[in-house]
Amino acid sequence: MFVAGPLLATGFAAGAGATTALVATAALGLLGTGLVVTAQPSRTWTPTEFTEGVHWAGPLRVPGLRVLFAALIGTGVALGAVNVLALSAAERHHAGWLAGVMPAALSSIGSMLGGLAYCRHAWPGAPARHLVAASIGFAAGWLPLLPDPAPAVAVLGAVLPGTFLAPLLTAAFLTVDRLAPEGESTDAFAWLIACIGIGQATGTALTSIVAPAGPLLVAAVPLAGAAFALWLLCRFNDRLSS
């Protein structure tokens, strides 16, 4: 999704056109879904029923998870905004390739490098601390894109926040796993994914709205989303660590 996906989509679009890229994306999605559904673990798995003591709010009753999910909406805003940011820069600089390469630089190259660096060491502290540290880097990484740099510099600039994306998401998943009530981990992880998706849709919409106002506001949307996430995580970090 984050490593191969953007590069494949960019390659299909550049080599065979946008329609072929869309069809290929749908075909790969159907293939992946089919492999998961027909795999033995999926066919043989049965859920454990919890009929007593299940709260109507599910994992949302946990204060730390509410903070984390809200923060991940901000992270999602940044991820959703980068696609419009790249397209806007591609049109402005007459560099169509930038529309695909820039998101790929963030979520493929940058995220892969960050993930490799994060997993090669046993970092001290709880995942909540890693989450804050990664969010600081993720937010700061958008700053070089504010002055509307040249295409080559923009690609390198997109790598910077991307290097903190994989550590951020990894720490988020580990935090959810630690805070989720017994028997409600599936619900909690579903909320995590949903909140990122809500943020992505919001970021794409907001960036599209402000695009006519100029490149500075376009670049400010992902920065604002990442900064909002960082503020929440720092402001209520005690709830994530409790």
Short mmCIF file of C-alpha atoms in Angstrom, two decimals:
data_model
loop_
_atom_site.label_atom_id
_atom_site.label_comp_id
_atom_site.label_asym_id
_atom_site.label_seq_id
_atom_site.Cartn_x
_atom_site.Cartn_y
_atom_site.Cartn_z
CA MET A 1 0.00 0.00 0.00
CA PHE A 2 2.62 2.52 1.06
CA VAL A 3 5.75 1.19 -0.64
CA ALA A 4 4.80 -0.50 -3.91
CA GLY A 5 1.40 1.11 -4.52
CA PRO A 6 2.35 4.68 -5.45
CA LEU A 7 5.24 3.51 -7.62
CA LEU A 8 3.03 1.00 -9.49
CA ALA A 9 0.28 3.57 -9.99
CA THR A 10 2.80 6.12 -11.27
CA GLY A 11 4.33 3.58 -13.63
CA PHE A 12 0.96 2.48 -15.04
CA ALA A 13 -0.17 6.08 -15.48
CA ALA A 14 3.03 7.15 -17.20
CA GLY A 15 3.31 4.09 -19.42
CA ALA A 16 -0.29 3.30 -20.30
CA GLY A 17 -2.44 6.23 -19.19
CA ALA A 18 -4.65 7.10 -16.25
CA THR A 19 -7.49 4.76 -17.25
CA THR A 20 -5.17 1.75 -17.33
CA ALA A 21 -3.75 2.77 -13.96
CA LEU A 22 -7.26 2.91 -12.49
CA VAL A 23 -8.21 -0.49 -13.92
CA ALA A 24 -4.93 -2.01 -12.70
CA THR A 25 -5.55 -0.59 -9.22
CA ALA A 26 -9.02 -2.13 -9.11
CA ALA A 27 -7.72 -5.48 -10.40
CA LEU A 28 -4.94 -5.61 -7.79
CA GLY A 29 -7.42 -4.69 -5.07
CA LEU A 30 -9.76 -7.51 -6.11
CA LEU A 31 -6.85 -9.94 -6.33
CA GLY A 32 -5.60 -9.03 -2.87
CA THR A 33 -9.07 -9.28 -1.38
CA GLY A 34 -9.58 -12.67 -2.97
CA LEU A 35 -6.28 -13.96 -1.59
CA VAL A 36 -7.18 -12.82 1.92
CA VAL A 37 -10.73 -14.19 1.82
CA THR A 38 -9.71 -17.59 0.46
CA ALA A 39 -6.66 -18.05 2.69
CA GLN A 40 -6.93 -20.80 5.31
CA PRO A 41 -6.72 -18.45 8.34
CA SER A 42 -9.68 -16.47 6.99
CA ARG A 43 -11.73 -19.56 6.16
CA THR A 44 -11.16 -21.27 9.50
CA TRP A 45 -11.28 -18.27 11.83
CA THR A 46 -14.31 -17.80 14.06
CA PRO A 47 -14.79 -14.76 16.28
CA THR A 48 -14.95 -15.00 20.04
CA GLU A 49 -18.24 -13.68 21.31
CA PHE A 50 -18.27 -11.23 24.21
CA THR A 51 -21.82 -10.73 25.36
CA GLU A 52 -21.17 -9.53 28.91
CA GLY A 53 -19.56 -6.28 29.95
CA VAL A 54 -19.35 -4.87 26.42
CA HIS A 55 -19.77 -1.10 26.53
CA TRP A 56 -21.92 0.59 23.88
CA ALA A 57 -19.06 2.97 22.99
CA GLY A 58 -16.59 0.14 22.50
CA PRO A 59 -12.92 1.23 22.50
CA LEU A 60 -13.97 4.88 22.24
CA ARG A 61 -14.63 4.89 25.98
CA VAL A 62 -10.85 4.75 26.55
CA PRO A 63 -9.57 8.37 26.83
CA GLY A 64 -6.18 7.55 25.34
CA LEU A 65 -7.71 5.96 22.27
CA ARG A 66 -9.98 8.96 21.71
CA VAL A 67 -6.93 11.22 21.75
CA LEU A 68 -5.00 8.96 19.40
CA PHE A 69 -7.86 8.57 16.93
CA ALA A 70 -8.45 12.34 16.82
CA ALA A 71 -4.74 12.93 16.26
CA LEU A 72 -4.66 10.41 13.42
CA ILE A 73 -7.35 12.40 11.65
CA GLY A 74 -4.80 15.21 11.49
CA THR A 75 -2.19 12.79 10.17
CA GLY A 76 -4.68 11.65 7.56
CA VAL A 77 -5.29 15.27 6.53
CA ALA A 78 -1.60 15.58 5.69
CA LEU A 79 -1.62 12.33 3.70
CA GLY A 80 -4.75 13.32 1.79
CA ALA A 81 -3.43 16.79 1.02
CA VAL A 82 -0.17 15.62 -0.53
CA ASN A 83 -1.91 14.28 -3.65
CA VAL A 84 -3.48 17.65 -4.44
CA LEU A 85 -0.25 19.40 -3.44
CA ALA A 86 1.68 17.28 -5.95
CA LEU A 87 -0.87 17.82 -8.71
CA SER A 88 -0.90 21.57 -8.09
CA ALA A 89 2.90 21.71 -8.24
CA ALA A 90 2.94 19.59 -11.39
CA GLU A 91 0.58 22.01 -13.16
CA ARG A 92 2.39 25.08 -11.90
CA HIS A 93 5.86 23.88 -12.94
CA HIS A 94 4.67 22.10 -16.12
CA ALA A 95 6.06 18.81 -14.80
CA GLY A 96 3.31 16.21 -15.08
CA TRP A 97 5.52 13.46 -13.65
CA LEU A 98 5.56 15.29 -10.32
CA ALA A 99 1.91 14.38 -9.65
CA GLY A 100 2.85 10.73 -9.19
CA VAL A 101 6.48 10.86 -8.15
CA MET A 102 5.97 13.27 -5.25
CA PRO A 103 3.43 11.08 -3.36
CA ALA A 104 5.57 8.06 -4.16
CA ALA A 105 8.61 9.80 -2.70
CA LEU A 106 6.70 10.36 0.53
CA SER A 107 4.97 7.03 1.02
CA SER A 108 7.37 4.74 -0.84
CA ILE A 109 10.94 5.96 -0.52
CA GLY A 110 10.64 8.05 2.62
CA SER A 111 8.37 5.67 4.50
CA MET A 112 10.50 2.65 3.60
CA LEU A 113 13.69 4.35 4.77
CA GLY A 114 12.04 5.47 8.00
CA GLY A 115 10.58 2.05 8.63
CA LEU A 116 13.93 0.35 8.14
CA ALA A 117 15.65 2.80 10.48
CA TYR A 118 12.93 2.40 13.12
CA CYS A 119 12.92 -1.39 13.14
CA ARG A 120 16.70 -1.81 13.26
CA HIS A 121 16.99 -0.44 16.80
CA ALA A 122 15.31 -1.05 20.14
CA TRP A 123 14.29 2.53 20.91
CA PRO A 124 13.89 3.40 24.59
CA GLY A 125 10.57 4.38 26.08
CA ALA A 126 6.97 3.43 25.45
CA PRO A 127 5.35 3.53 21.99
CA ALA A 128 3.51 6.71 23.07
CA ARG A 129 6.86 8.50 23.29
CA HIS A 130 7.88 7.18 19.89
CA LEU A 131 4.55 8.43 18.55
CA VAL A 132 5.23 11.98 19.73
CA ALA A 133 8.81 11.94 18.42
CA ALA A 134 7.71 10.67 15.01
CA SER A 135 4.90 13.25 14.89
CA ILE A 136 7.41 16.05 15.54
CA GLY A 137 9.49 14.93 12.57
CA PHE A 138 6.40 14.38 10.42
CA ALA A 139 5.13 17.91 11.10
CA ALA A 140 8.53 19.58 10.66
CA GLY A 141 9.09 17.69 7.43
CA TRP A 142 6.42 19.71 5.65
CA LEU A 143 8.15 23.05 6.25
CA PRO A 144 10.57 22.83 3.25
CA LEU A 145 7.57 22.55 0.91
CA LEU A 146 6.05 25.89 1.96
CA PRO A 147 8.14 28.10 -0.41
CA ASP A 148 7.02 26.14 -3.52
CA PRO A 149 10.43 24.64 -4.42
CA ALA A 150 11.49 23.43 -7.85
CA PRO A 151 10.22 19.96 -8.86
CA ALA A 152 13.42 18.08 -8.00
CA VAL A 153 13.63 19.79 -4.63
CA ALA A 154 9.93 19.12 -4.02
CA VAL A 155 10.50 15.39 -4.50
CA LEU A 156 13.35 15.45 -2.01
CA GLY A 157 11.20 17.53 0.32
CA ALA A 158 8.43 14.94 0.20
CA VAL A 159 10.87 12.25 1.31
CA LEU A 160 11.47 14.11 4.59
CA PRO A 161 7.99 13.78 6.19
CA GLY A 162 7.76 10.33 4.65
CA THR A 163 10.70 9.08 6.72
CA PHE A 164 8.64 9.62 9.86
CA LEU A 165 5.42 8.10 8.47
CA ALA A 166 6.18 4.41 9.04
CA PRO A 167 7.50 4.95 12.60
CA LEU A 168 4.44 7.10 13.35
CA LEU A 169 1.98 4.48 12.13
CA THR A 170 3.89 1.64 13.80
CA ALA A 171 3.85 3.45 17.14
CA ALA A 172 0.15 4.20 16.66
CA PHE A 173 -0.67 0.53 16.09
CA LEU A 174 1.39 -0.51 19.11
CA THR A 175 -0.34 2.11 21.26
CA VAL A 176 -3.77 0.90 20.15
CA ASP A 177 -2.79 -2.68 20.90
CA ARG A 178 -1.77 -1.67 24.42
CA LEU A 179 -4.79 0.51 25.22
CA ALA A 180 -7.59 -1.49 23.61
CA PRO A 181 -9.86 -3.27 26.12
CA GLU A 182 -9.78 -7.06 26.12
CA GLY A 183 -11.81 -8.48 23.27
CA GLU A 184 -12.08 -5.14 21.47
CA SER A 185 -8.78 -4.93 19.61
CA THR A 186 -10.46 -5.47 16.24
CA ASP A 187 -12.85 -2.57 16.87
CA ALA A 188 -9.97 -0.36 17.99
CA PHE A 189 -7.84 -1.07 14.91
CA ALA A 190 -10.89 -0.47 12.70
CA TRP A 191 -11.32 2.97 14.29
CA LEU A 192 -7.63 3.70 13.70
CA ILE A 193 -7.93 2.98 9.98
CA ALA A 194 -11.26 4.82 9.72
CA CYS A 195 -9.89 7.98 11.35
CA ILE A 196 -6.90 8.08 9.01
CA GLY A 197 -9.30 7.65 6.09
CA ILE A 198 -11.55 10.45 7.35
CA GLY A 199 -8.51 12.68 7.61
CA GLN A 200 -7.35 11.79 4.10
CA ALA A 201 -10.73 12.68 2.61
CA THR A 202 -10.79 15.93 4.59
CA GLY A 203 -7.25 16.84 3.56
CA THR A 204 -7.97 16.23 -0.12
CA ALA A 205 -11.13 18.34 0.05
CA LEU A 206 -9.53 21.21 1.97
CA THR A 207 -6.50 21.36 -0.29
CA SER A 208 -8.72 21.37 -3.38
CA ILE A 209 -10.71 24.30 -1.94
CA VAL A 210 -7.66 26.43 -1.15
CA ALA A 211 -5.73 25.52 -4.31
CA PRO A 212 -6.86 28.63 -6.26
CA ALA A 213 -5.44 30.84 -3.48
CA GLY A 214 -1.86 29.88 -4.26
CA PRO A 215 0.87 27.35 -3.43
CA LEU A 216 1.50 28.61 0.10
CA LEU A 217 -1.99 27.73 1.34
CA VAL A 218 -1.87 24.40 -0.49
CA ALA A 219 1.38 23.48 1.28
CA ALA A 220 0.00 24.77 4.58
CA VAL A 221 -2.81 22.20 4.70
CA PRO A 222 -0.61 19.10 5.32
CA LEU A 223 1.50 21.12 7.74
CA ALA A 224 -1.63 22.18 9.65
CA GLY A 225 -2.95 18.61 9.80
CA ALA A 226 0.36 17.25 11.08
CA ALA A 227 0.70 20.13 13.57
CA PHE A 228 -2.83 19.47 14.89
CA ALA A 229 -1.96 15.82 15.44
CA LEU A 230 1.25 16.76 17.22
CA TRP A 231 -0.54 19.27 19.47
CA LEU A 232 -3.09 16.68 20.56
CA LEU A 233 -0.47 14.03 21.24
CA CYS A 234 1.66 16.42 23.29
CA ARG A 235 -1.29 17.98 25.12
CA PHE A 236 -2.81 14.67 26.20
CA ASN A 237 0.25 12.41 26.19
CA ASP A 238 -0.47 11.30 29.75
CA ARG A 239 -3.62 9.59 28.53
CA LEU A 240 -1.67 7.64 25.94
CA SER A 241 0.83 6.48 28.53
CA SER A 242 -1.66 5.53 31.25
#
